[in-house]
Amino acid sequence: MRLQAMIAGGLAVLAAGCAGLAPRAGRDESDPARLALRQQLSQSAQAAIDRQDWARAQADLERLLAEWPRSAEAHHRLARVLRAQGRIDQAEAAERRALELDPEYLDALIGLGEIEITLGRFDAALTDLDTAIDLAPDRAAAHLAVGQALEGLGRPDDALAAYYRALELDPTSADALLRVGVLQLARRRPEQALTRLSQVLELDPDCVEASYQRGRAYLALGQPAAAVADLRRAAGRLPRRADVFYHLALA
């Protein structure tokens, strides 16, 4: 779920990135024809991202970088596309290149931290994410990723505080609500977990992990019919998750 959640977080950044934005580094404005080509490639890449054609998006961004190698933004966008394809090592290299060009590039710092979490390098992730928060304390995505890193380090109380901070900044963060719900279940607070997980499903009815976790909450609250409904939905989408079928059997 963590990787999915991060991929899902990466896609949101991609969708927000507009073609033709001013670059963060190294813009050459002396050749209108080259600038027009860069704009065309950026727009083509964004259109491919919007339809989740990752191969085309990658090809366009690589062509863009051949024309514009010092664009930190283009390297960061390429990193997001590579992550969406599960090519984590290459994505890390692209984020690091973006940060070489612009060490205070907030989105690249957060992206690198998310990648380090995926790779299990939680302490390194916290270092990068703390830098991001120093630069922009009000970025919910940074606090969400801090929570994920702290969970990885076995610090659930600190993780919960980070998730609450993310929710203060973005009350509609389904990822933060989900993690709070899971941690509340672990603390044997199923009523609170149920509230959070129901909020997730209101925001994202297709979040299968939230269906599974809410099924667990209903089970803990002695509501087997509701538990079965959620757990069956989760089992249909997660056929290889033994834990889902275990809880369905308990219900």
PDB file of N, CA and C in Angstrom, residues 21-31 35 65 67-75 98 100-103:
ATOM      1  N   LEU A  21       5.586  25.784 -17.932  1.00  0.00           N
ATOM      2  CA  LEU A  21       5.954  26.534 -16.750  1.00  0.00           C
ATOM      3  C   LEU A  21       7.379  27.035 -16.886  1.00  0.00           C
ATOM      4  N   ALA A  22       7.647  28.152 -16.243  1.00  0.00           N
ATOM      5  CA  ALA A  22       9.013  28.654 -16.271  1.00  0.00           C
ATOM      6  C   ALA A  22       9.924  27.653 -15.598  1.00  0.00           C
ATOM      7  N   PRO A  23      11.102  27.381 -16.158  1.00  0.00           N
ATOM      8  CA  PRO A  23      12.018  26.413 -15.572  1.00  0.00           C
ATOM      9  C   PRO A  23      12.629  26.954 -14.306  1.00  0.00           C
ATOM     10  N   ARG A  24      13.163  26.048 -13.500  1.00  0.00           N
ATOM     11  CA  ARG A  24      13.817  26.447 -12.267  1.00  0.00           C
ATOM     12  C   ARG A  24      15.301  26.662 -12.466  1.00  0.00           C
ATOM     13  N   ALA A  25      15.844  26.274 -13.590  1.00  0.00           N
ATOM     14  CA  ALA A  25      17.274  26.456 -13.793  1.00  0.00           C
ATOM     15  C   ALA A  25      17.589  26.430 -15.278  1.00  0.00           C
ATOM     16  N   GLY A  26      18.530  27.262 -15.691  1.00  0.00           N
ATOM     17  CA  GLY A  26      19.209  27.105 -16.957  1.00  0.00           C
ATOM     18  C   GLY A  26      18.399  27.434 -18.187  1.00  0.00           C
ATOM     19  N   ARG A  27      17.473  28.360 -18.142  1.00  0.00           N
ATOM     20  CA  ARG A  27      16.665  28.642 -19.329  1.00  0.00           C
ATOM     21  C   ARG A  27      17.454  29.504 -20.308  1.00  0.00           C
ATOM     22  N   ASP A  28      17.444  29.092 -21.579  1.00  0.00           N
ATOM     23  CA  ASP A  28      18.069  29.842 -22.660  1.00  0.00           C
ATOM     24  C   ASP A  28      16.953  30.454 -23.494  1.00  0.00           C
ATOM     25  N   GLU A  29      16.809  31.772 -23.432  1.00  0.00           N
ATOM     26  CA  GLU A  29      15.704  32.429 -24.117  1.00  0.00           C
ATOM     27  C   GLU A  29      16.149  33.058 -25.427  1.00  0.00           C
ATOM     28  N   SER A  30      17.327  32.688 -25.918  1.00  0.00           N
ATOM     29  CA  SER A  30      17.867  33.349 -27.098  1.00  0.00           C
ATOM     30  C   SER A  30      17.355  32.767 -28.406  1.00  0.00           C
ATOM     31  N   ASP A  31      16.756  31.583 -28.375  1.00  0.00           N
ATOM     32  CA  ASP A  31      16.362  30.904 -29.611  1.00  0.00           C
ATOM     33  C   ASP A  31      14.872  30.569 -29.545  1.00  0.00           C
ATOM     34  N   LEU A  35      12.812  27.238 -27.911  1.00  0.00           N
ATOM     35  CA  LEU A  35      11.821  27.403 -26.849  1.00  0.00           C
ATOM     36  C   LEU A  35      10.475  26.821 -27.264  1.00  0.00           C
ATOM     37  N   LEU A  65      14.782  16.897 -22.142  1.00  0.00           N
ATOM     38  CA  LEU A  65      16.041  17.047 -21.414  1.00  0.00           C
ATOM     39  C   LEU A  65      17.243  17.072 -22.349  1.00  0.00           C
ATOM     40  N   GLU A  67      17.203  18.651 -25.066  1.00  0.00           N
ATOM     41  CA  GLU A  67      17.201  20.050 -25.482  1.00  0.00           C
ATOM     42  C   GLU A  67      17.506  21.001 -24.324  1.00  0.00           C
ATOM     43  N   TRP A  68      17.194  20.540 -23.131  1.00  0.00           N
ATOM     44  CA  TRP A  68      17.171  21.442 -21.970  1.00  0.00           C
ATOM     45  C   TRP A  68      17.721  20.702 -20.744  1.00  0.00           C
ATOM     46  N   PRO A  69      18.975  20.302 -20.771  1.00  0.00           N
ATOM     47  CA  PRO A  69      19.499  19.403 -19.733  1.00  0.00           C
ATOM     48  C   PRO A  69      19.566  20.022 -18.344  1.00  0.00           C
ATOM     49  N   ARG A  70      19.498  21.343 -18.261  1.00  0.00           N
ATOM     50  CA  ARG A  70      19.602  21.981 -16.953  1.00  0.00           C
ATOM     51  C   ARG A  70      18.241  22.395 -16.390  1.00  0.00           C
ATOM     52  N   SER A  71      17.189  21.780 -16.898  1.00  0.00           N
ATOM     53  CA  SER A  71      15.856  22.042 -16.343  1.00  0.00           C
ATOM     54  C   SER A  71      15.602  21.107 -15.166  1.00  0.00           C
ATOM     55  N   ALA A  72      15.667  21.646 -13.961  1.00  0.00           N
ATOM     56  CA  ALA A  72      15.395  20.827 -12.775  1.00  0.00           C
ATOM     57  C   ALA A  72      13.968  20.289 -12.810  1.00  0.00           C
ATOM     58  N   GLU A  73      13.048  21.113 -13.296  1.00  0.00           N
ATOM     59  CA  GLU A  73      11.651  20.681 -13.342  1.00  0.00           C
ATOM     60  C   GLU A  73      11.476  19.472 -14.252  1.00  0.00           C
ATOM     61  N   ALA A  74      12.144  19.475 -15.402  1.00  0.00           N
ATOM     62  CA  ALA A  74      12.006  18.349 -16.333  1.00  0.00           C
ATOM     63  C   ALA A  74      12.572  17.070 -15.727  1.00  0.00           C
ATOM     64  N   HIS A  75      13.684  17.172 -15.009  1.00  0.00           N
ATOM     65  CA  HIS A  75      14.234  15.983 -14.343  1.00  0.00           C
ATOM     66  C   HIS A  75      13.255  15.463 -13.293  1.00  0.00           C
ATOM     67  N   ALA A  98      17.818  16.651 -10.406  1.00  0.00           N
ATOM     68  CA  ALA A  98      17.047  17.880 -10.206  1.00  0.00           C
ATOM     69  C   ALA A  98      17.601  18.683  -9.035  1.00  0.00           C
ATOM     70  N   GLU A 100      20.677  18.524  -7.831  1.00  0.00           N
ATOM     71  CA  GLU A 100      21.990  19.075  -8.173  1.00  0.00           C
ATOM     72  C   GLU A 100      21.831  20.443  -8.841  1.00  0.00           C
ATOM     73  N   LEU A 101      20.812  20.550  -9.679  1.00  0.00           N
ATOM     74  CA  LEU A 101      20.566  21.801 -10.390  1.00  0.00           C
ATOM     75  C   LEU A 101      19.921  22.852  -9.503  1.00  0.00           C
ATOM     76  N   ASP A 102      19.115  22.416  -8.564  1.00  0.00           N
ATOM     77  CA  ASP A 102      18.407  23.334  -7.666  1.00  0.00           C
ATOM     78  C   ASP A 102      18.252  22.661  -6.308  1.00  0.00           C
ATOM     79  N   PRO A 103      19.207  22.862  -5.386  1.00  0.00           N
ATOM     80  CA  PRO A 103      19.178  22.160  -4.094  1.00  0.00           C
ATOM     81  C   PRO A 103      17.957  22.480  -3.235  1.00  0.00           C
TER      82      PRO A 103
END
